[in-house]
Short mmCIF file of C-alpha atoms in Angstrom, two decimals:
data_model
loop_
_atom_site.label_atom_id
_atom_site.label_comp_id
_atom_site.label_asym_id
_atom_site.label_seq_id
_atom_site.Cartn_x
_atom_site.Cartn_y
_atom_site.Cartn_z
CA UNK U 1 67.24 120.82 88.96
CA UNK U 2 70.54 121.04 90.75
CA UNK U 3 71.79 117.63 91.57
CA UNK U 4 74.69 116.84 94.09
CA UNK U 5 76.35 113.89 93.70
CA UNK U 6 78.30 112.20 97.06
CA UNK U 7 81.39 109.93 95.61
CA UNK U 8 82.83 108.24 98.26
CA UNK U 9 85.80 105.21 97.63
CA UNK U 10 88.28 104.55 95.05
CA UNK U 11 88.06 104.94 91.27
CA UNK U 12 85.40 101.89 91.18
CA UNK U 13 82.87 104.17 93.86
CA UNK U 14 83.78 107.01 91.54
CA UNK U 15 83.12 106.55 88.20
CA UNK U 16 79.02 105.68 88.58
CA UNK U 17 78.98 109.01 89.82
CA UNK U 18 80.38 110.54 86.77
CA UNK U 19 78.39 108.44 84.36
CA UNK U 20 75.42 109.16 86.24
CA UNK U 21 76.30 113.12 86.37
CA UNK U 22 77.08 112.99 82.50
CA UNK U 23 73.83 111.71 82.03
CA UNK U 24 72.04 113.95 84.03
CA UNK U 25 73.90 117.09 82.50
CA UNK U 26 72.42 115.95 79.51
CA UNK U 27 69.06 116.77 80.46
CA UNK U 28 70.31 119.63 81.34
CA UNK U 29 70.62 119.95 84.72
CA UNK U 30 72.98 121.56 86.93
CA UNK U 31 75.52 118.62 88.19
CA UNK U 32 78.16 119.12 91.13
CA UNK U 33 80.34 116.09 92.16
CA UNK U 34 81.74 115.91 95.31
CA UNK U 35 84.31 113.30 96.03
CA UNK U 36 88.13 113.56 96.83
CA UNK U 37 90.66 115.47 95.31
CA UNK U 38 92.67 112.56 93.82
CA UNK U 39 89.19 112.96 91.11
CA UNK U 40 89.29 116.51 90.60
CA UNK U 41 91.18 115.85 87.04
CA UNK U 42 88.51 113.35 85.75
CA UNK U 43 85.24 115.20 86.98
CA UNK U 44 86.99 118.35 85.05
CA UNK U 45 88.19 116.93 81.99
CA UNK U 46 83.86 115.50 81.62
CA UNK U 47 83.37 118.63 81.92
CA UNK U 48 81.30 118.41 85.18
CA UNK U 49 81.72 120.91 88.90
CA UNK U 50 83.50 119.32 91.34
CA UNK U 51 83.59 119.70 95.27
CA UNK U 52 86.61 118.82 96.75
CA UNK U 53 85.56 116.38 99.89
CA UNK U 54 89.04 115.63 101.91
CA UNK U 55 92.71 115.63 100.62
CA UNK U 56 95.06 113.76 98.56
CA UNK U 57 96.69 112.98 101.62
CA UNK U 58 93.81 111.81 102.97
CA UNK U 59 93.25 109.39 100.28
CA UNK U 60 96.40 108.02 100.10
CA UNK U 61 96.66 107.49 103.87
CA UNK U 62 93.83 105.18 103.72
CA UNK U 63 94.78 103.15 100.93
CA UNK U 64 97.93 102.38 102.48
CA UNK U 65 95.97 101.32 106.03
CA UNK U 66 96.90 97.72 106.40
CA UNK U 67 93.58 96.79 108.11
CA UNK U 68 91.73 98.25 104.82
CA UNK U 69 91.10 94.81 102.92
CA UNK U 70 90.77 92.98 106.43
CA UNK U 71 87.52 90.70 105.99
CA UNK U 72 86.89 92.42 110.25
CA UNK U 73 88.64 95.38 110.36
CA UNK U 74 88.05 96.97 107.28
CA UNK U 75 84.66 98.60 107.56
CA UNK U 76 86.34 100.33 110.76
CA UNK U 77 88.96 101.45 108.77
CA UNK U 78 86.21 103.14 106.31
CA UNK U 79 83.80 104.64 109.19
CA UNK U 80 87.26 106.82 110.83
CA UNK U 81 87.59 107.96 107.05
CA UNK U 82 84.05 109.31 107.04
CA UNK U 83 84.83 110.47 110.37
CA UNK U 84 86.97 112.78 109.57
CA UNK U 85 85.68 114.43 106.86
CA UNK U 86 82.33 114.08 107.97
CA UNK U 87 81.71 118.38 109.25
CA UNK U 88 83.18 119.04 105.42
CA UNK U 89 80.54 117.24 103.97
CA UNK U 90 77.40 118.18 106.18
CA UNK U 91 78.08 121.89 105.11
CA UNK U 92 78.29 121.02 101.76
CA UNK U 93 75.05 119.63 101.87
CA UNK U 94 73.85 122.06 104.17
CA UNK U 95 74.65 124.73 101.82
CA UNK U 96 73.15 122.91 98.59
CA UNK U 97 70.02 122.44 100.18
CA UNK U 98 69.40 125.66 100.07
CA UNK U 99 68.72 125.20 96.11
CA UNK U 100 64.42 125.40 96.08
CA UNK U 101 65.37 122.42 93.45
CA UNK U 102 68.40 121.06 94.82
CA UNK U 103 68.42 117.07 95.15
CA UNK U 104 71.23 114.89 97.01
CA UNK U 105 72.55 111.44 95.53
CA UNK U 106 74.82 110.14 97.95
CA UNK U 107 76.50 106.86 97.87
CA UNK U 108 76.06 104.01 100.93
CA UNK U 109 79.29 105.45 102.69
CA UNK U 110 77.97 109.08 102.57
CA UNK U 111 76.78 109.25 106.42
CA UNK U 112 76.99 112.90 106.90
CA UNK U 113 74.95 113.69 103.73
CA UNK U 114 72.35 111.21 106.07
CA UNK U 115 72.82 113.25 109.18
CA UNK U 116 71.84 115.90 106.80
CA UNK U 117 68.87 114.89 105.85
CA UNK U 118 67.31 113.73 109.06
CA UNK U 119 68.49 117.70 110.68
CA UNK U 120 67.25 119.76 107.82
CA UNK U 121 64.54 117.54 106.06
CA UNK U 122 66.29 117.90 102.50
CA UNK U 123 65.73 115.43 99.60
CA UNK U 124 67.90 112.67 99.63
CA UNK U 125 68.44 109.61 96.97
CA UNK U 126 70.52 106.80 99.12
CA UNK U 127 72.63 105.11 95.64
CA UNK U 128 73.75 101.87 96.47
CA UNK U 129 76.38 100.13 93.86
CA UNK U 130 76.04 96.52 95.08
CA UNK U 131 73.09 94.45 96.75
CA UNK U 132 75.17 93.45 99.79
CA UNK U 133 74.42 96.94 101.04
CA UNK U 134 70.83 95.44 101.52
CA UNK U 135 70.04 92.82 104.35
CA UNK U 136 67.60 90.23 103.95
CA UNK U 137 66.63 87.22 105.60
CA UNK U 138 65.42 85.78 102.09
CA UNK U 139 68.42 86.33 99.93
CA UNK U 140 71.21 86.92 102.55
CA UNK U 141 74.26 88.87 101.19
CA UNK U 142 77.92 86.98 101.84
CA UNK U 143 79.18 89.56 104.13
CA UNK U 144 82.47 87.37 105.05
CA UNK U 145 84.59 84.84 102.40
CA UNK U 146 84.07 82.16 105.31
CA UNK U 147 79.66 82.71 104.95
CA UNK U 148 79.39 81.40 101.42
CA UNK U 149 77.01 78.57 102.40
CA UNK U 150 75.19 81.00 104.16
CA UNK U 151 71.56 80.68 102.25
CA UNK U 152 71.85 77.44 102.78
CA UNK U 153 71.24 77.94 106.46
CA UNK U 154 66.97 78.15 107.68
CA UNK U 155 65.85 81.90 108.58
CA UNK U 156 65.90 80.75 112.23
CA UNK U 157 69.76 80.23 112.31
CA UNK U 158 70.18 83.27 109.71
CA UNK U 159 67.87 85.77 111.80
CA UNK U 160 70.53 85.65 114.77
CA UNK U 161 73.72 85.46 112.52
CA UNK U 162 72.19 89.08 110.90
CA UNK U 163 71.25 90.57 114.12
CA UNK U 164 75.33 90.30 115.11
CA UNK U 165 76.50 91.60 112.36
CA UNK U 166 74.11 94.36 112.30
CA UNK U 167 75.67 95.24 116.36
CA UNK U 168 79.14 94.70 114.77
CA UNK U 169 78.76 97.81 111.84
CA UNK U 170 76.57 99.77 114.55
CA UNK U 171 79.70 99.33 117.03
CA UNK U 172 82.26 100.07 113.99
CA UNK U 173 80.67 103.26 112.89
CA UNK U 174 79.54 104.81 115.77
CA UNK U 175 81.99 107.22 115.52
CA UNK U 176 82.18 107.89 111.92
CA UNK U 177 78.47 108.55 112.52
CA UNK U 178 76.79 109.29 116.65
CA UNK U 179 80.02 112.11 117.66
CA UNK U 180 78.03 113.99 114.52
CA UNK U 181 74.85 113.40 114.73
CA UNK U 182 75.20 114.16 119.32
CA UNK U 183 76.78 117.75 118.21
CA UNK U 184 73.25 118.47 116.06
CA UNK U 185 71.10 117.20 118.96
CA UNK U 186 69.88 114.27 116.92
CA UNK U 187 69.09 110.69 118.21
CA UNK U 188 71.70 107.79 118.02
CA UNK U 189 71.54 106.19 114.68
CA UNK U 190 70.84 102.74 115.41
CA UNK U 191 71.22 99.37 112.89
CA UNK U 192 73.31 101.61 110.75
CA UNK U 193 73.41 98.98 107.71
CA UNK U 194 70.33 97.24 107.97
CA UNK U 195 67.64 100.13 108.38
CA UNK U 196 69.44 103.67 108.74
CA UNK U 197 71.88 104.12 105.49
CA UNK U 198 68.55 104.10 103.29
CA UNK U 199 66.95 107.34 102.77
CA UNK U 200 63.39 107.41 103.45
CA UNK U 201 63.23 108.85 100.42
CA UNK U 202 64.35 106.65 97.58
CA UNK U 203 66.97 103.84 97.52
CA UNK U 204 68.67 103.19 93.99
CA UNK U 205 70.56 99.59 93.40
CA UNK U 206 72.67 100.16 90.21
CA UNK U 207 72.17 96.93 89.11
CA UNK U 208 69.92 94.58 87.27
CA UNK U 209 67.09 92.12 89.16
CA UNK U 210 68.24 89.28 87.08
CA UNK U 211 71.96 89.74 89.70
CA UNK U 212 70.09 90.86 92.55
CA UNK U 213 66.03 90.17 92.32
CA UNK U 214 64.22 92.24 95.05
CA UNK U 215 63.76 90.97 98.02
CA UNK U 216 60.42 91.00 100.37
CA UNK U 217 62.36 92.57 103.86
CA UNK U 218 64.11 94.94 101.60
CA UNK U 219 63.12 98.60 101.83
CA UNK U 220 60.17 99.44 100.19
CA UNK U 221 61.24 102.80 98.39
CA UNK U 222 64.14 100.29 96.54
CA UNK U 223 64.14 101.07 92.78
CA UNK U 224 66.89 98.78 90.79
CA UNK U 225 68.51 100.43 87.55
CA UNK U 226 71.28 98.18 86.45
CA UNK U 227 74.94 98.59 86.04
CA UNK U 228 76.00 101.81 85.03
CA UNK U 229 79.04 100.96 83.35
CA UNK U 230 81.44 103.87 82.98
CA UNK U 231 84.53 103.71 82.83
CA UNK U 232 86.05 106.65 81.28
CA UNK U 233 86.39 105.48 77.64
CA UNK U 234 84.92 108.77 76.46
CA UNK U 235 87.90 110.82 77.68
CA UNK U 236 90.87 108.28 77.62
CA UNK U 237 93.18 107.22 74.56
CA UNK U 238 94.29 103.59 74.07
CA UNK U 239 98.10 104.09 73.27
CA UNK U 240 100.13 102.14 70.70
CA UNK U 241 101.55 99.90 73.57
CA UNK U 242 98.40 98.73 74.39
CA UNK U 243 97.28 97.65 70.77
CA UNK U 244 100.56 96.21 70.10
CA UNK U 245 100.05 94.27 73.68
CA UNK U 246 96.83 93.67 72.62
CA UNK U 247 97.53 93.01 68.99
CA UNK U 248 100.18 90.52 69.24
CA UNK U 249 99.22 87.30 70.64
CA UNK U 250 96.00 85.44 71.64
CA UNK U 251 93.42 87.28 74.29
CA UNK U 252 95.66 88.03 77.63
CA UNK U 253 93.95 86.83 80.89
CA UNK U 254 93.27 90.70 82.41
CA UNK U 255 94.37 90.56 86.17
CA UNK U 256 92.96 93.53 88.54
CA UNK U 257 93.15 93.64 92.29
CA UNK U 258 91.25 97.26 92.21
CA UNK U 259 92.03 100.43 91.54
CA UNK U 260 92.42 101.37 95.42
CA UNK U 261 94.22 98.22 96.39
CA UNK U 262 97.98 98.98 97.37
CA UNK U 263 97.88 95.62 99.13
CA UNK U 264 98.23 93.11 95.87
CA UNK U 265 102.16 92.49 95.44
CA UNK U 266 100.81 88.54 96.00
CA UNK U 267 98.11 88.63 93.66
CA UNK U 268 100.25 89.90 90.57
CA UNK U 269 102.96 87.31 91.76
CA UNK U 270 100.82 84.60 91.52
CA UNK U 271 99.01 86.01 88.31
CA UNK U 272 102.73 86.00 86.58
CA UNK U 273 103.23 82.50 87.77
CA UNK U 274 99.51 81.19 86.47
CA UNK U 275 100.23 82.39 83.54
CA UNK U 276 103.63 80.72 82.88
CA UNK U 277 101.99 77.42 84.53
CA UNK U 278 98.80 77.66 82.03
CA UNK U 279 100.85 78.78 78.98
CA UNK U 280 98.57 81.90 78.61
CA UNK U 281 99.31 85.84 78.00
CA UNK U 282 98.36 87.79 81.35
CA UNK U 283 97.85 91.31 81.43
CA UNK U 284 98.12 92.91 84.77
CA UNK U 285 95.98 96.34 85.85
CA UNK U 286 97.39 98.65 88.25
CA UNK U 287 97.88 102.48 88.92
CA UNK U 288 100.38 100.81 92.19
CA UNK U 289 103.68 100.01 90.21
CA UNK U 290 105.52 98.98 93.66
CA UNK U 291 103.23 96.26 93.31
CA UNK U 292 103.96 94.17 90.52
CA UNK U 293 106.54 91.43 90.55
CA UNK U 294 110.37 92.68 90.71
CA UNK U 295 111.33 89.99 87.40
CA UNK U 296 109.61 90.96 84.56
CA UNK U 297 107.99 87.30 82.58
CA UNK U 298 107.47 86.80 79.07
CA UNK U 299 103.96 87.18 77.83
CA UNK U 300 103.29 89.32 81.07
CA UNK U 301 102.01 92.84 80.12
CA UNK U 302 101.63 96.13 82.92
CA UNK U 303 99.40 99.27 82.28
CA UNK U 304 98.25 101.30 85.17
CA UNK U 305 94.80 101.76 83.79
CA UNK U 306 92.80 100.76 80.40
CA UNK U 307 89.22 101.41 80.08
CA UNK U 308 87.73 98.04 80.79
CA UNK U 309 85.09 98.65 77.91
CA UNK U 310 88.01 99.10 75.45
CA UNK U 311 89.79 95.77 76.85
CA UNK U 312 87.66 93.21 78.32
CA UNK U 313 85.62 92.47 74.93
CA UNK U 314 89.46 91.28 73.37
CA UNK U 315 90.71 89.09 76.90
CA UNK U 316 90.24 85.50 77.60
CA UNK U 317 88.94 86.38 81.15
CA UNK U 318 89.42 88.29 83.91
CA UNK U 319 90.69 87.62 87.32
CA UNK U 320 89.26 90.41 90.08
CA UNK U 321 88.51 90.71 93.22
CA UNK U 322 85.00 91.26 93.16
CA UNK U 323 84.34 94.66 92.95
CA UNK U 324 80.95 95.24 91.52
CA UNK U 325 82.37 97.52 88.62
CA UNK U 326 85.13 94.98 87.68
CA UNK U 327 81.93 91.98 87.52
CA UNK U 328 79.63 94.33 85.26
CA UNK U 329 82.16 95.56 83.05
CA UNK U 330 83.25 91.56 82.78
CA UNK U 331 79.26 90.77 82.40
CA UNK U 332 79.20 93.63 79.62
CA UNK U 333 82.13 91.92 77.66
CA UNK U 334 80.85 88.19 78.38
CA UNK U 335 83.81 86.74 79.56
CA UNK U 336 84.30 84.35 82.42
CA UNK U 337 85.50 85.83 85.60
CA UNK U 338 88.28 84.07 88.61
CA UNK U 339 87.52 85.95 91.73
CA UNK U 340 89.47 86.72 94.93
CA UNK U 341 86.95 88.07 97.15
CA UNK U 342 88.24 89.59 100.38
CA UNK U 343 85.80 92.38 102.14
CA UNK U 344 82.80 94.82 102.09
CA UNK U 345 80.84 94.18 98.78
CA UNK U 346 83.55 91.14 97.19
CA UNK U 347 81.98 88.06 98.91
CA UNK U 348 79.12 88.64 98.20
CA UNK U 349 78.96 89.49 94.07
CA UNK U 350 81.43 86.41 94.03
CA UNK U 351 78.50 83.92 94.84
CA UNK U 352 76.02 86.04 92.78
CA UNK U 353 78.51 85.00 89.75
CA UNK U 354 78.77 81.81 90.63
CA UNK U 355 75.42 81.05 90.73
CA UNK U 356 74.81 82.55 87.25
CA UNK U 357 77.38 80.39 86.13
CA UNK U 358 79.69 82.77 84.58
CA UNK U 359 82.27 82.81 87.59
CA UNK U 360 84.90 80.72 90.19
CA UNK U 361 86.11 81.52 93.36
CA UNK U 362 89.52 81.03 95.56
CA UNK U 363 89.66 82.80 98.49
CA UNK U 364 92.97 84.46 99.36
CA UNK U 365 94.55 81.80 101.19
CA UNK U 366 93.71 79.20 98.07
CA UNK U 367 94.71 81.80 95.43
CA UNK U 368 98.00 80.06 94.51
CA UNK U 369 99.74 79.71 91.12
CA UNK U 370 98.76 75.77 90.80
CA UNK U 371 94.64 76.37 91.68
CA UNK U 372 94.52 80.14 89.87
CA UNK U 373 95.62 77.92 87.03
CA UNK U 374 93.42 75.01 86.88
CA UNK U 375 90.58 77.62 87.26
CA UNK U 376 91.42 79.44 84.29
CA UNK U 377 91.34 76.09 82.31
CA UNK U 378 88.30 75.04 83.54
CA UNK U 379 86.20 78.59 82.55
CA UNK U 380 88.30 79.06 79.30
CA UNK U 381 87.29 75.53 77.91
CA UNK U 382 84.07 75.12 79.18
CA UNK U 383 81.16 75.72 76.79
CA UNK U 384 78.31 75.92 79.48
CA UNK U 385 80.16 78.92 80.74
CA UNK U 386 80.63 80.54 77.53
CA UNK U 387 77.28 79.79 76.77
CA UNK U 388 76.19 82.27 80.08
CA UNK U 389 78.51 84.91 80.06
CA UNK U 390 77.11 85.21 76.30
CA UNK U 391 73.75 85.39 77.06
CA UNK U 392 74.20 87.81 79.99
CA UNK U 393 76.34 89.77 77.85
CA UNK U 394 73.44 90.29 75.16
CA UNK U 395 70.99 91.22 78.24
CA UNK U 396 72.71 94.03 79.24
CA UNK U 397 73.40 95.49 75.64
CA UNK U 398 69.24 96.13 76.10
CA UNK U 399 69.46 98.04 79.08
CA UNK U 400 69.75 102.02 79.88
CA UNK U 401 70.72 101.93 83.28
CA UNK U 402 71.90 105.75 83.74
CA UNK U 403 68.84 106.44 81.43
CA UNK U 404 66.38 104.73 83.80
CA UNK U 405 68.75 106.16 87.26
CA UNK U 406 67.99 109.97 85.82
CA UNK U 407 64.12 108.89 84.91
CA UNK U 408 64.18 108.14 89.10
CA UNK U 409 65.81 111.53 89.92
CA UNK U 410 63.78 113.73 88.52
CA UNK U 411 60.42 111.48 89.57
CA UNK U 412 61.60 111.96 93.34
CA UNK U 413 62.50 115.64 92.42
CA UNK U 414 58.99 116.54 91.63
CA UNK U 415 57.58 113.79 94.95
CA UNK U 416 57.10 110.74 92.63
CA UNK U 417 58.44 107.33 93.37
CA UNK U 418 58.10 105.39 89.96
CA UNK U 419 57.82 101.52 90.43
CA UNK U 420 60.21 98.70 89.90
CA UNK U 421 58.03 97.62 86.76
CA UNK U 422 59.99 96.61 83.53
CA UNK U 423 62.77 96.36 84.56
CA UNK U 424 65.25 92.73 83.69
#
């Protein structure tokens, strides 16, 4: 089977992929990622084929849009991405499909590899990496920090509220997606992130029903699979520095704004300051060095990147912004989480935390020094919330989620479409 695999996003988007193609390869199947050149050196050193999908410019230049983390703006932002590199990716699908065995896995964001499918009829699994890619008038996802209550509301108020966002992302990625899809003769795509994103083929959620259970309105050819959970600890070192950090005090509180966030000088301010406040070691994540604080604090350590499966299991907690990766690795380690949800997929896993009681929230413009603080005391002493993040941590240690991801793959491969049965 030849399998091509559509990374779209920052290293958080990224990294399923590879754990995914890894596992695949395994099986012994013929893997190509595609995904932007600032990944070619990871998807090489697994050992995988990569496709180059844009420039390093490319990438960079959207990281450093200031509209990018806007709770509006910033799926615009994203659909003039795709947009551009949109004809690139078509005729890499085009030409894969030519494979009698080829199969496409292409991440929510992956529009053209869409377009694709509905113009030349080729197998595509839609992959989506967080449930708030799935509307639902049960279970509504938290697609804004100011819609928290939002389930709270009856159907009848929530049925409208849907149907405006739903016009909003059709009128935000028109573009990205209908300049395309008029050049091939096709029809307008229409409710973009409510109906069209999901391939009529299969739909995978990469993560477990007990975050996101099923819903009744969601599409019906939905298989969940769990968190996938790499993070590149197979192929990266922890250096001395970091087990001395690590080594030499009690468990830092980890602080990580997101690998593709250029936009966090703030949040590492105020993490330094918490810390000091709280009397705690903090630990701050970032590839961005511009962004850290300009006077260095005691008990304040910097690394641009540490496997969070090497790190999380020895913190206190973690402070993130919501990123699905960032909450499953946390989950995985069982430690209580502070988030500082902002756009796209953040809101939404923020509430999903909370309500498993593993998690608080401050939005952006209550994530000072004085409340980051008082929310780190509160999850580090209580015992209810140690209590949960345990016993969520021991629920994923009994799940194969890239094992049961490739078990999908090859059942839609040969025109199966294996049920949601067993799974936690």
């Amino acid at each position: 089977m030849h399998c091509l695999l559509i990374a779209v996003g920052s290293a958080g988007d990224v990294h399923p992929y590879v754990g995914l193609g890894l596992a695949l390869q395994q099986r012994e199947h013929n893997v190509t990622i595609v995904a932007n050149p600032h990944f070619q050196k990871l998807i090489a050193r697994v050992g995988l084929k990569f496709l180059p999908l844009g420039t390093e410019a490319h990438y960079q230049t959207l990281l450093a849009h200031p509209d990018l983390w806007h709770s509006r703006k910033g799926l615009s932002v994203v659909g003039e991405a795709a947009r551009t590199t949109a004809d690139e990716l078509f005729r890499i699908v085009r030409e894969h499909g030519k494979n009698p065995d080829g199969i496409i896995i292409g991440h929510s964001l992956a529009f053209a590899a869409r377009t694709a499918q509905d113009a030349l009829g080729l197998r595509l699994i839609t992959l989506h990496l967080a449930p708030s890619c799935l509307y639902s008038l049960h279970r509504t996802p938290v697609l804004h920090p100011l819609l928290t209550n939002i389930n709270r509301l009856p159907q009848l108020i929530k049925r409208p509220l849907l149907a405006l966002g739903d016009l909003a992302a059709d009128h935000m990625l028109d573009a990205a997606i209908n300049t395309q899809r008029r050049s091939l003769g096709l029809p307008r795509a229409r409710h973009i992130t409510s109906q069209w994103w999901h391939s009529p083929n299969c739909v995978i959620g990469m993560f477990p029903t007990w975050f996101a259970p099923v819903q009744p309105d969601w599409p019906s050819q939905i298989r969940l699979t769990g968190f996938p959970l790499y993070d590149e600890s197979d192929t990266t070192n922890t250096s001395p520095e970091i087990e001395k950090f690590l080594s030499d005090g009690d468990p830092p509180v980890i602080f990580v704004a997101g690998s593709g966030n250029r936009q966090a000088k703030q949040f590492f301010q105020t993490a330094a300051d918490a810390c000091r406040k709280l009397g705690v070691r903090g630990l701050l994540l970032t590839p961005h060095r511009d962004q850290l604080p300009e006077t260095p604090t005691s008990g304040i350590g910097h690394f641009d990147y540490i496997p969070f499966s090497r790190v999380l299991p020895r913190a206190a907690a973690l402070v993130h912004h919501g990123g699905i990766g960032s909450a499953a690795q946390a989950l995985a380690a069982g430690i209580p989480h502070l988030v500082r949800p902002m756009t796209f997929d953040q809101p939404d896993n923020a509430v999903r935390l909370c309500e498993l009681g593993v998690a608080n929230v401050l939005t952006p413009a209550r994530f000072q020094p004085e409340a980051v603080a008082k929310n780190l005391e509160h999850l580090l002493g209580s015992t209810d919330v140690g209590k949960r993040c345990h016993a969520l941590a021991l629920q994923l240690q009994c799940t194969n989620a890239l094992g049961r991801t490739c078990d999908i793959v090859e059942a839609v491969a040969r025109g199966e479409l294996p049920s949601n049965d067993g799974l936690e």
